[in-house]
Coordinates of N, CA and C in Angstrom, one line a residue:
M1433 N -43.2 -8.5 -4.2 CA -42.8 -9.7 -5.0 C -41.4 -10.0 -4.7
C1434 N -41.1 -11.3 -4.7 CA -39.7 -11.7 -4.6 C -39.0 -11.8 -5.9
G1435 N -37.7 -11.8 -5.9 CA -37.0 -11.9 -7.2 C -36.1 -13.2 -7.2
I1436 N -36.0 -13.9 -8.3 CA -35.2 -15.1 -8.4 C -34.2 -14.9 -9.5
V1437 N -33.0 -15.4 -9.3 CA -32.0 -15.5 -10.3 C -31.3 -16.9 -10.1
G1438 N -30.9 -17.5 -11.2 CA -30.1 -18.7 -11.2 C -29.1 -18.7 -12.4
I1439 N -27.9 -19.2 -12.2 CA -26.9 -19.2 -13.2 C -26.2 -20.5 -13.2
V1440 N -26.1 -21.2 -14.3 CA -25.2 -22.3 -14.5 C -24.1 -21.8 -15.5
G1441 N -23.0 -21.5 -15.0 CA -22.0 -20.7 -15.8 C -20.6 -21.4 -15.9
H1442 N -19.7 -20.5 -16.2 CA -18.3 -21.0 -16.3 C -17.3 -20.0 -15.6
S1443 N -17.9 -19.1 -14.8 CA -17.0 -18.2 -14.0 C -17.7 -18.1 -12.6
Q1444 N -17.1 -17.4 -11.7 CA -17.6 -17.2 -10.4 C -19.0 -16.5 -10.5
V1445 N -20.0 -17.1 -10.0 CA -21.4 -16.6 -10.2 C -21.9 -15.7 -9.1
A1446 N -21.4 -15.8 -7.9 CA -22.0 -15.0 -6.8 C -22.1 -13.5 -7.1
P1447 N -21.0 -12.8 -7.6 CA -21.2 -11.4 -7.9 C -22.1 -11.2 -9.1
L1448 N -22.2 -12.1 -10.0 CA -23.1 -11.9 -11.2 C -24.6 -12.0 -10.7
I1449 N -24.8 -12.9 -9.7 CA -26.2 -13.1 -9.2 C -26.6 -11.8 -8.5
V1450 N -25.7 -11.3 -7.7 CA -26.0 -10.0 -6.9 C -26.3 -8.9 -7.9
D1451 N -25.5 -8.8 -9.0 CA -25.7 -7.8 -10.0 C -27.1 -8.0 -10.6
A1452 N -27.5 -9.2 -10.9 CA -28.8 -9.5 -11.5 C -29.9 -9.1 -10.5
L1453 N -29.7 -9.4 -9.2 CA -30.7 -9.1 -8.2 C -30.9 -7.6 -8.1
K1454 N -29.9 -6.8 -8.3 CA -30.1 -5.4 -8.2 C -31.1 -4.9 -9.3
R1455 N -31.2 -5.6 -10.4 CA -32.1 -5.2 -11.4 C -33.6 -5.7 -11.1
L1456 N -33.7 -6.4 -10.0 CA -35.0 -6.8 -9.5 C -35.5 -6.0 -8.3
E1457 N -34.7 -5.0 -7.9 CA -35.0 -4.2 -6.7 C -36.3 -3.5 -6.8
Y1458 N -36.7 -3.2 -8.0 CA -38.0 -2.5 -8.2 C -39.2 -3.3 -7.6
R1459 N -39.0 -4.6 -7.4 CA -40.1 -5.4 -6.9 C -40.3 -5.2 -5.4
G1460 N -39.3 -4.6 -4.7 CA -39.4 -4.4 -3.3 C -38.9 -5.7 -2.6
Y1461 N -38.2 -5.6 -1.4 CA -37.7 -6.7 -0.7 C -37.2 -6.3 0.7
D1462 N -37.1 -7.3 1.6 CA -36.6 -7.0 2.9 C -35.4 -7.8 3.3
S1463 N -35.0 -8.7 2.5 CA -33.8 -9.5 2.7 C -33.3 -10.2 1.4
A1464 N -32.1 -10.7 1.4 CA -31.6 -11.3 0.2 C -30.6 -12.4 0.5
G1465 N -30.3 -13.2 -0.5 CA -29.4 -14.3 -0.3 C -28.9 -14.9 -1.5
V1466 N -27.8 -15.6 -1.4 CA -27.2 -16.4 -2.6 C -26.7 -17.7 -2.1
A1467 N -26.8 -18.7 -2.9 CA -26.2 -20.0 -2.6 C -25.4 -20.5 -3.9
T1468 N -24.3 -21.1 -3.7 CA -23.5 -21.7 -4.8 C -23.1 -23.1 -4.4
I1469 N -22.6 -23.8 -5.4 CA -22.0 -25.1 -5.2 C -20.5 -25.0 -5.6
E1470 N -19.6 -25.4 -4.7 CA -18.2 -25.4 -5.0 C -17.6 -26.7 -4.5
K1471 N -17.0 -27.4 -5.4 CA -16.4 -28.7 -5.1 C -17.4 -29.6 -4.5
G1472 N -18.6 -29.6 -5.1 CA -19.7 -30.5 -4.6 C -20.4 -30.1 -3.4
E1473 N -20.0 -29.0 -2.7 CA -20.6 -28.6 -1.5 C -21.4 -27.3 -1.6
L1474 N -22.6 -27.3 -1.0 CA -23.4 -26.1 -1.0 C -22.9 -25.0 0.0
G1475 N -22.9 -23.8 -0.4 CA -22.6 -22.7 0.5 C -23.6 -21.6 0.3
R1476 N -23.8 -20.8 1.4 CA -24.9 -19.8 1.4 C -24.5 -18.6 2.2
R1477 N -24.9 -17.4 1.7 CA -24.8 -16.2 2.4 C -26.2 -15.5 2.4
R1478 N -26.6 -15.0 3.5 CA -27.9 -14.3 3.5 C -27.8 -13.1 4.4
A1479 N -28.7 -12.1 4.2 CA -28.6 -10.9 5.0 C -30.0 -10.2 5.0
E1480 N -30.3 -9.7 6.1 CA -31.6 -8.9 6.2 C -31.3 -7.5 5.6
G1481 N -32.3 -6.9 5.1 CA -32.2 -5.5 4.6 C -31.8 -5.5 3.1
K1482 N -31.1 -4.4 2.7 CA -30.8 -4.2 1.3 C -29.6 -5.1 0.8
L1483 N -29.5 -5.1 -0.5 CA -28.5 -5.9 -1.1 C -27.0 -5.5 -0.7
I1484 N -26.9 -4.2 -0.3 CA -25.5 -3.8 0.1 C -25.1 -4.6 1.3
N1485 N -26.1 -5.0 2.2 CA -25.7 -5.9 3.3 C -25.2 -7.3 2.9
L1486 N -25.9 -7.8 1.9 CA -25.4 -9.1 1.3 C -24.1 -8.9 0.7
E1487 N -23.8 -7.8 0.0 CA -22.5 -7.6 -0.6 C -21.4 -7.5 0.4
R1488 N -21.7 -6.9 1.5 CA -20.7 -6.8 2.6 C -20.5 -8.2 3.2
R1489 N -21.5 -9.0 3.3 CA -21.3 -10.4 3.8 C -20.4 -11.2 2.9
L1490 N -20.7 -11.0 1.6 CA -19.9 -11.8 0.6 C -18.5 -11.3 0.5
K1491 N -18.3 -10.0 0.8 CA -16.9 -9.5 0.9 C -16.1 -10.1 2.0
D1492 N -16.8 -10.2 3.2 CA -16.2 -10.8 4.3 C -16.0 -12.3 4.2
E1493 N -17.0 -12.9 3.6 CA -17.1 -14.4 3.5 C -17.4 -14.8 2.0
P1494 N -16.5 -14.7 1.1 CA -16.8 -15.0 -0.3 C -17.3 -16.4 -0.5
L1495 N -18.1 -16.4 -1.6 CA -18.7 -17.7 -2.1 C -18.1 -18.0 -3.4
D1496 N -17.4 -19.2 -3.6 CA -17.0 -19.6 -4.9 C -18.0 -20.5 -5.5
G1497 N -17.8 -20.7 -6.8 CA -18.7 -21.7 -7.5 C -19.2 -21.1 -8.8
T1498 N -19.4 -22.0 -9.8 CA -19.8 -21.6 -11.1 C -21.3 -21.9 -11.4
I1499 N -22.0 -22.3 -10.3 CA -23.4 -22.5 -10.4 C -24.0 -21.9 -9.1
G1500 N -25.1 -21.2 -9.2 CA -25.7 -20.6 -8.0 C -27.1 -20.1 -8.3
I1501 N -27.8 -19.8 -7.2 CA -29.2 -19.2 -7.2 C -29.2 -18.1 -6.2
G1502 N -30.0 -17.1 -6.4 CA -30.1 -15.9 -5.6 C -31.5 -15.5 -5.5
H1503 N -31.8 -14.6 -4.5 CA -33.2 -14.2 -4.1 C -33.2 -12.9 -3.4
T1504 N -34.2 -12.1 -3.7 CA -34.6 -11.0 -2.9 C -36.0 -11.3 -2.4
R1505 N -36.2 -11.2 -1.1 CA -37.5 -11.7 -0.4 C -38.3 -10.5 0.1
W1506 N -39.6 -10.6 -0.2 CA -40.6 -9.8 0.4 C -41.5 -10.7 1.3
A1507 N -41.4 -10.5 2.6 CA -41.9 -11.5 3.5 C -43.4 -11.7 3.4
T1508 N -43.8 -13.0 3.2 CA -45.3 -13.3 3.3 C -45.5 -14.3 4.4
H1509 N -44.6 -15.3 4.6 CA -44.7 -16.2 5.8 C -43.4 -16.0 6.6
G1510 N -43.6 -15.5 7.8 CA -42.4 -15.3 8.7 C -41.9 -13.9 8.6
V1511 N -41.3 -13.5 9.7 CA -40.8 -12.1 9.8 C -39.6 -11.9 8.9
P1512 N -39.3 -10.7 8.5 CA -38.1 -10.4 7.7 C -36.8 -10.5 8.5
N1513 N -36.1 -11.6 8.4 CA -34.8 -11.7 9.1 C -33.9 -12.7 8.3
E1514 N -32.7 -12.8 8.8 CA -31.8 -13.7 8.0 C -32.2 -15.1 8.0
T1515 N -32.8 -15.6 9.1 CA -33.2 -17.0 9.2 C -34.3 -17.3 8.1
N1516 N -35.2 -16.4 7.9 CA -36.3 -16.6 6.9 C -35.9 -16.2 5.5
A1517 N -34.7 -15.6 5.3 CA -34.2 -15.3 4.0 C -33.9 -16.5 3.2
H1518 N -34.1 -16.4 1.9 CA -33.7 -17.5 1.0 C -32.2 -17.3 0.6
P1519 N -31.6 -18.4 0.1 CA -32.1 -19.7 -0.2 C -32.3 -20.6 1.1
H1520 N -33.2 -21.5 1.0 CA -33.4 -22.5 2.1 C -32.8 -23.8 1.7
F1521 N -32.2 -24.5 2.7 CA -31.5 -25.8 2.5 C -32.3 -26.9 3.2
S1522 N -32.1 -28.1 2.6 CA -32.6 -29.4 3.3 C -31.8 -30.5 2.7
N1523 N -30.9 -31.1 3.5 CA -30.2 -32.3 3.1 C -29.6 -32.3 1.7
G1524 N -28.9 -31.2 1.4 CA -28.3 -31.1 0.1 C -29.2 -30.5 -1.0
V1525 N -30.3 -30.0 -0.7 CA -31.2 -29.3 -1.6 C -31.2 -27.8 -1.2
A1526 N -31.1 -27.0 -2.2 CA -31.2 -25.5 -2.0 C -32.3 -25.0 -2.9
I1527 N -33.1 -24.0 -2.4 CA -34.3 -23.5 -3.1 C -34.5 -22.1 -2.9
V1528 N -34.9 -21.4 -3.9 CA -35.4 -20.0 -3.8 C -36.8 -20.0 -4.4
H1529 N -37.7 -19.1 -4.0 CA -39.1 -19.2 -4.3 C -39.8 -17.8 -4.3
N1530 N -40.6 -17.6 -5.2 CA -41.5 -16.4 -5.3 C -42.9 -16.9 -5.3
G1531 N -43.8 -16.3 -4.4 CA -45.2 -16.7 -4.4 C -45.6 -17.3 -3.1
I1532 N -46.7 -18.0 -3.1 CA -47.3 -18.5 -1.9 C -47.7 -20.0 -2.1
I1533 N -47.2 -20.9 -1.2 CA -47.6 -22.3 -1.2 C -48.9 -22.4 -0.3
E1534 N -50.0 -22.5 -0.9 CA -51.3 -22.4 -0.2 C -51.5 -23.6 0.8
N1535 N -50.9 -24.8 0.4 CA -51.1 -25.9 1.3 C -49.9 -26.2 2.2
F1536 N -49.1 -25.2 2.4 CA -47.8 -25.4 3.2 C -48.1 -25.9 4.6
A1537 N -49.2 -25.4 5.3 CA -49.4 -25.9 6.6 C -49.6 -27.4 6.7
E1538 N -50.4 -27.9 5.8 CA -50.7 -29.3 5.7 C -49.4 -30.1 5.4
L1539 N -48.6 -29.6 4.4 CA -47.4 -30.2 4.1 C -46.4 -30.2 5.3
R1540 N -46.3 -29.0 5.9 CA -45.4 -28.9 7.1 C -45.8 -29.9 8.2
D1541 N -47.0 -30.1 8.4 CA -47.5 -31.1 9.5 C -47.0 -32.5 9.0
E1542 N -47.2 -32.8 7.8 CA -46.9 -34.1 7.2 C -45.4 -34.4 7.4
L1543 N -44.6 -33.4 7.0 CA -43.1 -33.5 7.0 C -42.6 -33.5 8.5
T1544 N -43.3 -32.8 9.4 CA -42.9 -32.9 10.8 C -43.1 -34.3 11.3
R1545 N -44.2 -34.9 11.0 CA -44.5 -36.2 11.4 C -43.4 -37.2 10.9
D1546 N -42.9 -36.9 9.7 CA -41.8 -37.7 9.1 C -40.4 -37.4 9.7
G1547 N -40.4 -36.5 10.6 CA -39.1 -36.2 11.3 C -38.3 -35.0 10.8
Y1548 N -38.9 -34.3 9.9 CA -38.2 -33.1 9.3 C -38.3 -31.9 10.3
K1549 N -37.2 -31.2 10.5 CA -37.1 -30.1 11.4 C -37.1 -28.8 10.5
F1550 N -37.8 -27.8 11.0 CA -37.9 -26.5 10.3 C -37.1 -25.5 11.0
A1551 N -36.2 -24.8 10.3 CA -35.4 -23.8 10.8 C -36.0 -22.4 10.7
S1552 N -37.0 -22.3 9.7 CA -37.6 -21.0 9.4 C -39.1 -21.1 9.6
Q1553 N -39.7 -19.9 9.4 CA -41.2 -19.8 9.4 C -41.8 -19.8 8.0
T1554 N -41.0 -20.0 7.0 CA -41.4 -19.8 5.6 C -42.2 -21.0 5.1
D1555 N -43.0 -20.8 4.0 CA -43.6 -21.9 3.3 C -42.5 -22.5 2.3
T1556 N -41.5 -21.7 2.0 CA -40.5 -22.2 1.0 C -39.7 -23.4 1.6
E1557 N -39.4 -23.4 2.9 CA -38.7 -24.5 3.4 C -39.4 -25.9 3.3
V1558 N -40.7 -25.8 3.2 CA -41.5 -27.0 3.0 C -41.1 -27.7 1.7
V1559 N -40.9 -26.9 0.7 CA -40.6 -27.4 -0.7 C -39.2 -28.1 -0.6
A1560 N -38.3 -27.4 0.1 CA -36.9 -28.0 0.2 C -37.0 -29.4 0.8
H1561 N -37.8 -29.5 1.9 CA -37.9 -30.8 2.6 C -38.6 -31.8 1.7
L1562 N -39.6 -31.4 1.0 CA -40.3 -32.3 0.1 C -39.4 -32.9 -0.9
V1563 N -38.5 -32.1 -1.5 CA -37.6 -32.6 -2.5 C -36.6 -33.5 -1.8
A1564 N -36.1 -33.1 -0.7 CA -35.1 -33.9 0.1 C -35.7 -35.3 0.4
R1565 N -37.0 -35.3 0.8 CA -37.6 -36.6 1.1 C -37.7 -37.5 -0.1
E1566 N -38.0 -36.9 -1.2 CA -38.1 -37.7 -2.5 C -36.7 -38.3 -2.8
L1567 N -35.6 -37.5 -2.6 CA -34.3 -38.0 -2.8 C -34.0 -39.1 -1.9
A1568 N -34.4 -39.0 -0.6 CA -34.2 -40.0 0.4 C -34.9 -41.3 0.0
R1569 N -36.0 -41.2 -0.7 CA -36.7 -42.4 -1.1 C -36.1 -43.0 -2.4
G1570 N -35.1 -42.4 -2.9 CA -34.4 -43.1 -4.0 C -34.5 -42.4 -5.3
L1571 N -35.3 -41.3 -5.4 CA -35.4 -40.7 -6.7 C -34.2 -39.9 -7.1
K1572 N -34.0 -39.7 -8.4 CA -32.9 -38.8 -8.8 C -33.3 -37.4 -8.7
P1573 N -32.4 -36.4 -8.8 CA -32.8 -35.0 -8.5 C -33.9 -34.5 -9.4
V1574 N -33.9 -34.7 -10.7 CA -34.9 -34.2 -11.5 C -36.3 -34.8 -11.2
E1575 N -36.3 -36.2 -10.9 CA -37.5 -36.9 -10.6 C -38.0 -36.4 -9.2
A1576 N -37.1 -36.2 -8.3 CA -37.5 -35.7 -7.0 C -38.1 -34.3 -7.0
A1577 N -37.6 -33.4 -7.9 CA -38.2 -32.1 -8.0 C -39.6 -32.2 -8.6
H1578 N -39.7 -33.0 -9.6 CA -41.1 -33.2 -10.2 C -42.1 -33.7 -9.3
A1579 N -41.7 -34.7 -8.5 CA -42.6 -35.3 -7.5 C -43.0 -34.3 -6.5
A1580 N -42.1 -33.5 -6.0 CA -42.4 -32.5 -5.0 C -43.3 -31.4 -5.6
L1581 N -43.1 -31.0 -6.9 CA -43.9 -30.0 -7.5 C -45.4 -30.4 -7.6
K1582 N -45.6 -31.7 -7.8 CA -46.9 -32.2 -7.9 C -47.7 -32.1 -6.6
R1583 N -47.0 -31.9 -5.5 CA -47.7 -31.8 -4.2 C -48.1 -30.4 -3.9
L1584 N -47.7 -29.4 -4.7 CA -47.8 -28.0 -4.3 C -49.1 -27.4 -4.9
S1585 N -49.8 -26.6 -4.0 CA -50.9 -25.8 -4.5 C -50.6 -24.3 -4.2
G1586 N -51.0 -23.5 -5.1 CA -50.7 -22.1 -5.0 C -50.1 -21.5 -6.2
A1587 N -49.7 -20.2 -6.1 CA -49.0 -19.5 -7.2 C -47.5 -19.4 -6.8
F1588 N -46.6 -19.9 -7.6 CA -45.2 -19.9 -7.3 C -44.3 -20.0 -8.5
A1589 N -43.1 -19.4 -8.3 CA -42.0 -19.7 -9.2 C -40.9 -20.1 -8.3
L1590 N -40.0 -21.0 -8.8 CA -38.9 -21.4 -7.9 C -37.8 -22.0 -8.7
A1591 N -36.6 -22.0 -8.0 CA -35.4 -22.6 -8.6 C -34.8 -23.5 -7.6
I1592 N -34.4 -24.7 -8.0 CA -33.8 -25.7 -7.1 C -32.4 -26.1 -7.5
M1593 N -31.5 -26.3 -6.6 CA -30.2 -26.7 -6.8 C -29.9 -27.9 -6.0
F1594 N -28.9 -28.8 -6.4 CA -28.7 -30.0 -5.7 C -27.2 -30.2 -5.4
Q1595 N -26.9 -30.4 -4.1 CA -25.5 -30.6 -3.8 C -24.9 -31.8 -4.5
G1596 N -23.7 -31.6 -5.0 CA -23.0 -32.7 -5.8 C -23.3 -32.6 -7.3
D1597 N -24.2 -31.8 -7.7 CA -24.4 -31.6 -9.2 C -24.2 -30.2 -9.6
E1598 N -23.1 -29.9 -10.2 CA -22.7 -28.5 -10.5 C -23.2 -28.1 -11.9
D1599 N -24.1 -28.9 -12.5 CA -24.6 -28.6 -13.8 C -26.1 -28.8 -13.9
L1600 N -26.8 -28.4 -12.8 CA -28.3 -28.6 -12.8 C -29.0 -27.6 -11.9
I1601 N -29.9 -26.8 -12.5 CA -30.9 -26.1 -11.7 C -32.3 -26.5 -12.3
V1602 N -33.2 -26.8 -11.5 CA -34.6 -27.0 -11.9 C -35.4 -25.8 -11.6
G1603 N -36.1 -25.2 -12.6 CA -36.9 -24.1 -12.4 C -38.4 -24.5 -12.6
A1604 N -39.3 -23.8 -12.0 CA -40.7 -24.1 -12.2 C -41.6 -22.9 -12.1
R1605 N -42.7 -22.8 -12.9 CA -43.6 -21.7 -12.8 C -45.0 -22.2 -12.7
N1606 N -45.7 -21.6 -11.8 CA -47.2 -21.8 -11.7 C -47.8 -20.4 -11.2
G1607 N -47.8 -19.5 -12.1 CA -48.3 -18.2 -11.8 C -47.3 -17.1 -12.1
P1608 N -46.5 -16.8 -11.0 CA -45.4 -15.7 -11.2 C -44.5 -16.1 -12.3
P1609 N -44.0 -15.1 -13.1 CA -43.2 -15.3 -14.3 C -41.8 -15.9 -13.9
L1610 N -41.3 -16.6 -14.9 CA -39.9 -17.1 -14.8 C -39.4 -17.3 -16.2
A1611 N -38.2 -16.7 -16.4 CA -37.6 -16.7 -17.8 C -36.3 -17.5 -17.8
V1612 N -36.1 -18.2 -18.9 CA -34.8 -18.9 -19.1 C -34.0 -18.1 -20.0
G1613 N -32.8 -17.8 -19.7 CA -31.8 -17.1 -20.6 C -30.8 -18.1 -21.2
H1614 N -30.6 -17.9 -22.5 CA -29.7 -18.8 -23.2 C -28.3 -18.1 -23.5
G1615 N -27.2 -18.7 -23.0 CA -25.9 -18.2 -23.3 C -25.1 -19.1 -24.1
D1616 N -23.8 -18.9 -24.1 CA -22.8 -19.7 -24.8 C -22.1 -20.6 -23.8
G1617 N -22.6 -21.8 -23.6 CA -22.1 -22.7 -22.6 C -22.5 -22.3 -21.2
E1618 N -23.5 -21.5 -21.1 CA -24.0 -21.1 -19.8 C -25.5 -20.8 -19.9
M1619 N -26.3 -21.0 -18.9 CA -27.7 -20.7 -18.9 C -28.1 -20.0 -17.6
F1620 N -29.3 -19.3 -17.7 CA -29.7 -18.4 -16.7 C -31.2 -18.6 -16.4
L1621 N -31.6 -18.3 -15.2 CA -33.0 -18.2 -14.8 C -33.2 -16.8 -14.2
G1622 N -34.4 -16.2 -14.4 CA -34.7 -15.0 -13.8 C -36.2 -14.7 -13.7
S1623 N -36.6 -13.9 -12.7 CA -38.0 -13.5 -12.6 C -38.5 -12.7 -13.8
D1624 N -37.6 -12.0 -14.4 CA -37.9 -11.4 -15.7 C -36.7 -11.1 -16.5
A1625 N -36.9 -10.7 -17.8 CA -35.7 -10.6 -18.7 C -34.8 -9.5 -18.3
I1626 N -35.3 -8.5 -17.5 CA -34.4 -7.4 -17.1 C -33.3 -7.9 -16.3
A1627 N -33.5 -8.8 -15.4 CA -32.5 -9.4 -14.6 C -31.4 -10.1 -15.4
L1628 N -31.8 -10.6 -16.5 CA -30.8 -11.4 -17.3 C -30.2 -10.6 -18.4
A1629 N -30.6 -9.4 -18.6 CA -30.2 -8.5 -19.8 C -28.7 -8.4 -19.8
P1630 N -27.9 -8.3 -18.7 CA -26.5 -8.2 -18.8 C -25.8 -9.4 -19.4
F1631 N -26.5 -10.5 -19.4 CA -25.9 -11.8 -19.7 C -26.3 -12.3 -21.1
T1632 N -27.6 -12.1 -21.4 CA -28.2 -12.5 -22.7 C -29.5 -11.8 -23.0
N1633 N -29.8 -11.7 -24.2 CA -31.2 -11.2 -24.6 C -31.9 -12.3 -25.3
S1634 N -31.4 -13.6 -25.3 CA -32.1 -14.7 -25.9 C -32.9 -15.4 -24.7
I1635 N -34.2 -15.3 -24.8 CA -35.1 -15.6 -23.7 C -36.1 -16.6 -24.1
T1636 N -36.4 -17.6 -23.2 CA -37.6 -18.4 -23.3 C -38.4 -18.2 -22.0
Y1637 N -39.7 -17.9 -22.2 CA -40.6 -17.7 -21.0 C -41.3 -19.0 -20.7
L1638 N -41.2 -19.5 -19.5 CA -42.0 -20.6 -19.1 C -43.5 -20.2 -19.0
E1639 N -44.3 -21.2 -19.4 CA -45.8 -21.0 -19.3 C -46.2 -21.6 -18.0
D1640 N -47.5 -21.3 -17.5 CA -48.0 -21.8 -16.3 C -48.0 -23.4 -16.3
G1641 N -47.5 -24.0 -15.3 CA -47.4 -25.4 -15.2 C -46.1 -26.0 -15.7
D1642 N -45.3 -25.2 -16.4 CA -44.0 -25.6 -16.9 C -43.0 -25.8 -15.8
W1643 N -42.1 -26.7 -16.0 CA -40.8 -26.8 -15.2 C -39.7 -27.2 -16.1
A1644 N -38.5 -26.7 -15.8 CA -37.4 -26.7 -16.7 C -36.2 -27.3 -16.0
V1645 N -35.5 -28.2 -16.8 CA -34.2 -28.7 -16.4 C -33.1 -27.9 -17.1
V1646 N -32.4 -27.1 -16.3 CA -31.4 -26.2 -16.9 C -30.0 -26.7 -16.7
R1647 N -29.3 -26.8 -17.8 CA -27.9 -27.2 -17.7 C -27.1 -26.3 -18.6
R1648 N -25.7 -26.3 -18.5 CA -24.9 -25.4 -19.2 C -25.2 -25.4 -20.7
E1649 N -25.4 -26.6 -21.3 CA -25.6 -26.7 -22.7 C -27.0 -26.5 -23.2
G1650 N -27.9 -26.2 -22.3 CA -29.3 -25.9 -22.8 C -30.3 -26.2 -21.7
V1651 N -31.6 -26.2 -22.1 CA -32.7 -26.4 -21.2 C -33.7 -27.4 -21.9
T1652 N -34.3 -28.2 -21.0 CA -35.4 -29.1 -21.4 C -36.6 -28.7 -20.6
I1653 N -37.7 -28.4 -21.3 CA -38.9 -27.9 -20.6 C -40.0 -28.9 -20.7
Y1654 N -40.7 -29.1 -19.5 CA -41.8 -30.1 -19.4 C -43.0 -29.4 -19.0
D1655 N -44.2 -29.9 -19.3 CA -45.4 -29.4 -18.9 C -45.8 -30.0 -17.5
V1656 N -46.9 -29.7 -17.0 CA -47.4 -30.1 -15.7 C -47.5 -31.6 -15.6
D1657 N -47.7 -32.3 -16.8 CA -47.8 -33.8 -16.8 C -46.5 -34.5 -17.0
G1658 N -45.4 -33.7 -17.2 CA -44.1 -34.3 -17.4 C -43.8 -34.6 -18.8
S1659 N -44.6 -34.1 -19.7 CA -44.3 -34.2 -21.2 C -43.4 -33.1 -21.7
K1660 N -42.4 -33.4 -22.5 CA -41.5 -32.4 -23.1 C -42.3 -31.5 -24.0
V1661 N -42.0 -30.2 -23.9 CA -42.7 -29.2 -24.7 C -41.7 -28.2 -25.3
D1662 N -42.1 -27.6 -26.4 CA -41.2 -26.6 -27.0 C -41.9 -25.3 -26.7
R1663 N -41.1 -24.4 -26.2 CA -41.5 -23.0 -25.9 C -40.7 -22.1 -26.8
K1664 N -41.3 -21.0 -27.3 CA -40.7 -20.1 -28.2 C -39.5 -19.4 -27.6
R1665 N -38.4 -19.5 -28.3 CA -37.2 -18.7 -27.9 C -37.2 -17.4 -28.6
Q1666 N -37.0 -16.3 -27.9 CA -37.2 -15.0 -28.5 C -36.1 -14.0 -28.1
Q1667 N -35.9 -13.0 -28.9 CA -34.9 -12.0 -28.5 C -35.6 -10.9 -27.7
S1668 N -35.2 -10.7 -26.5 CA -35.7 -9.6 -25.7 C -35.0 -8.3 -25.9
L1669 N -35.2 -7.7 -27.1 CA -34.4 -6.6 -27.5 C -34.7 -5.4 -26.6
S1670 N -35.8 -5.3 -26.0 CA -36.1 -4.1 -25.2 C -35.2 -3.9 -24.0
T1671 N -34.8 -5.1 -23.5 CA -34.0 -5.0 -22.3 C -32.6 -4.3 -22.5
S1672 N -32.1 -4.4 -23.8 CA -30.8 -3.9 -24.0 C -30.8 -2.4 -24.0
F1673 N -32.0 -1.8 -24.1 CA -32.1 -0.3 -24.0 C -32.3 0.1 -22.5
M1674 N -32.6 -0.9 -21.7 CA -33.0 -0.5 -20.3 C -31.8 -0.7 -19.3
V1675 N -30.8 -1.5 -19.8 CA -29.7 -1.8 -18.9 C -28.4 -1.4 -19.5
D1676 N -27.5 -0.7 -18.7 CA -26.2 -0.4 -19.2 C -25.4 -1.6 -19.5
K1677 N -24.6 -1.5 -20.5 CA -23.7 -2.6 -20.9 C -22.7 -3.0 -19.8
G1678 N -22.2 -2.0 -19.2 CA -21.2 -2.3 -18.1 C -20.1 -3.1 -18.6
N1679 N -19.7 -4.2 -17.9 CA -18.6 -5.0 -18.3 C -19.1 -6.4 -18.8
R1680 N -20.4 -6.4 -19.1 CA -20.9 -7.7 -19.6 C -20.5 -7.8 -21.1
R1681 N -20.6 -9.1 -21.6 CA -20.0 -9.3 -22.9 C -21.0 -9.5 -24.0
H1682 N -22.3 -9.5 -23.8 CA -23.3 -10.0 -24.8 C -23.9 -8.8 -25.6
F1683 N -23.8 -7.6 -25.2 CA -24.2 -6.5 -26.0 C -23.6 -5.2 -25.5

């Protein structure tokens, strides 16, 4: 299984994302990566192998930014290498993804006919191009994400970030779990509550078909039809016993 983390925060997020990804190592992985937005521009660092390799890359080439997404990848489409590692980019769209897009070959052919070039062998890059195409057609970021999601078949969880918007991550769940973490002027996404435990134990679990608009001041959740829904916010108390406090501030 892949691991997903997203943070819309108020401090440098790259080291926090790597810390959260370490708590997802139990899922197994063969590569890892982080993307942030700094001064309106997307930046990315990826590495094959263990998280220590990504940490070394970030030490040599730091990433600034108070918003970011991260990923540990277990290869399903494409060999395990840096090119296939997430996050994937397309014209100002950044995405991380867990699961399998079952109709990716059909979508890839469609996008290729429309002139989109693929840098990787992954099904994930298809989603990045789909969102970018909707943006090119004039949709706003949240609308573009929803339009792209409606084209996907399969079991997936994902997080999407948009160049130029440092207060937005769109998350979606259709099968694999995805949790929203609530902070004080900051919000989080994670494949499970364990990843978010150093930051918050106030969690909302997305249900199948849900997609979420995550900003610093909160989250708006929609169902598969685009209607706003309320999902229970709960205290994930068990995680506080599973994770050392370290230098985190919430417990």
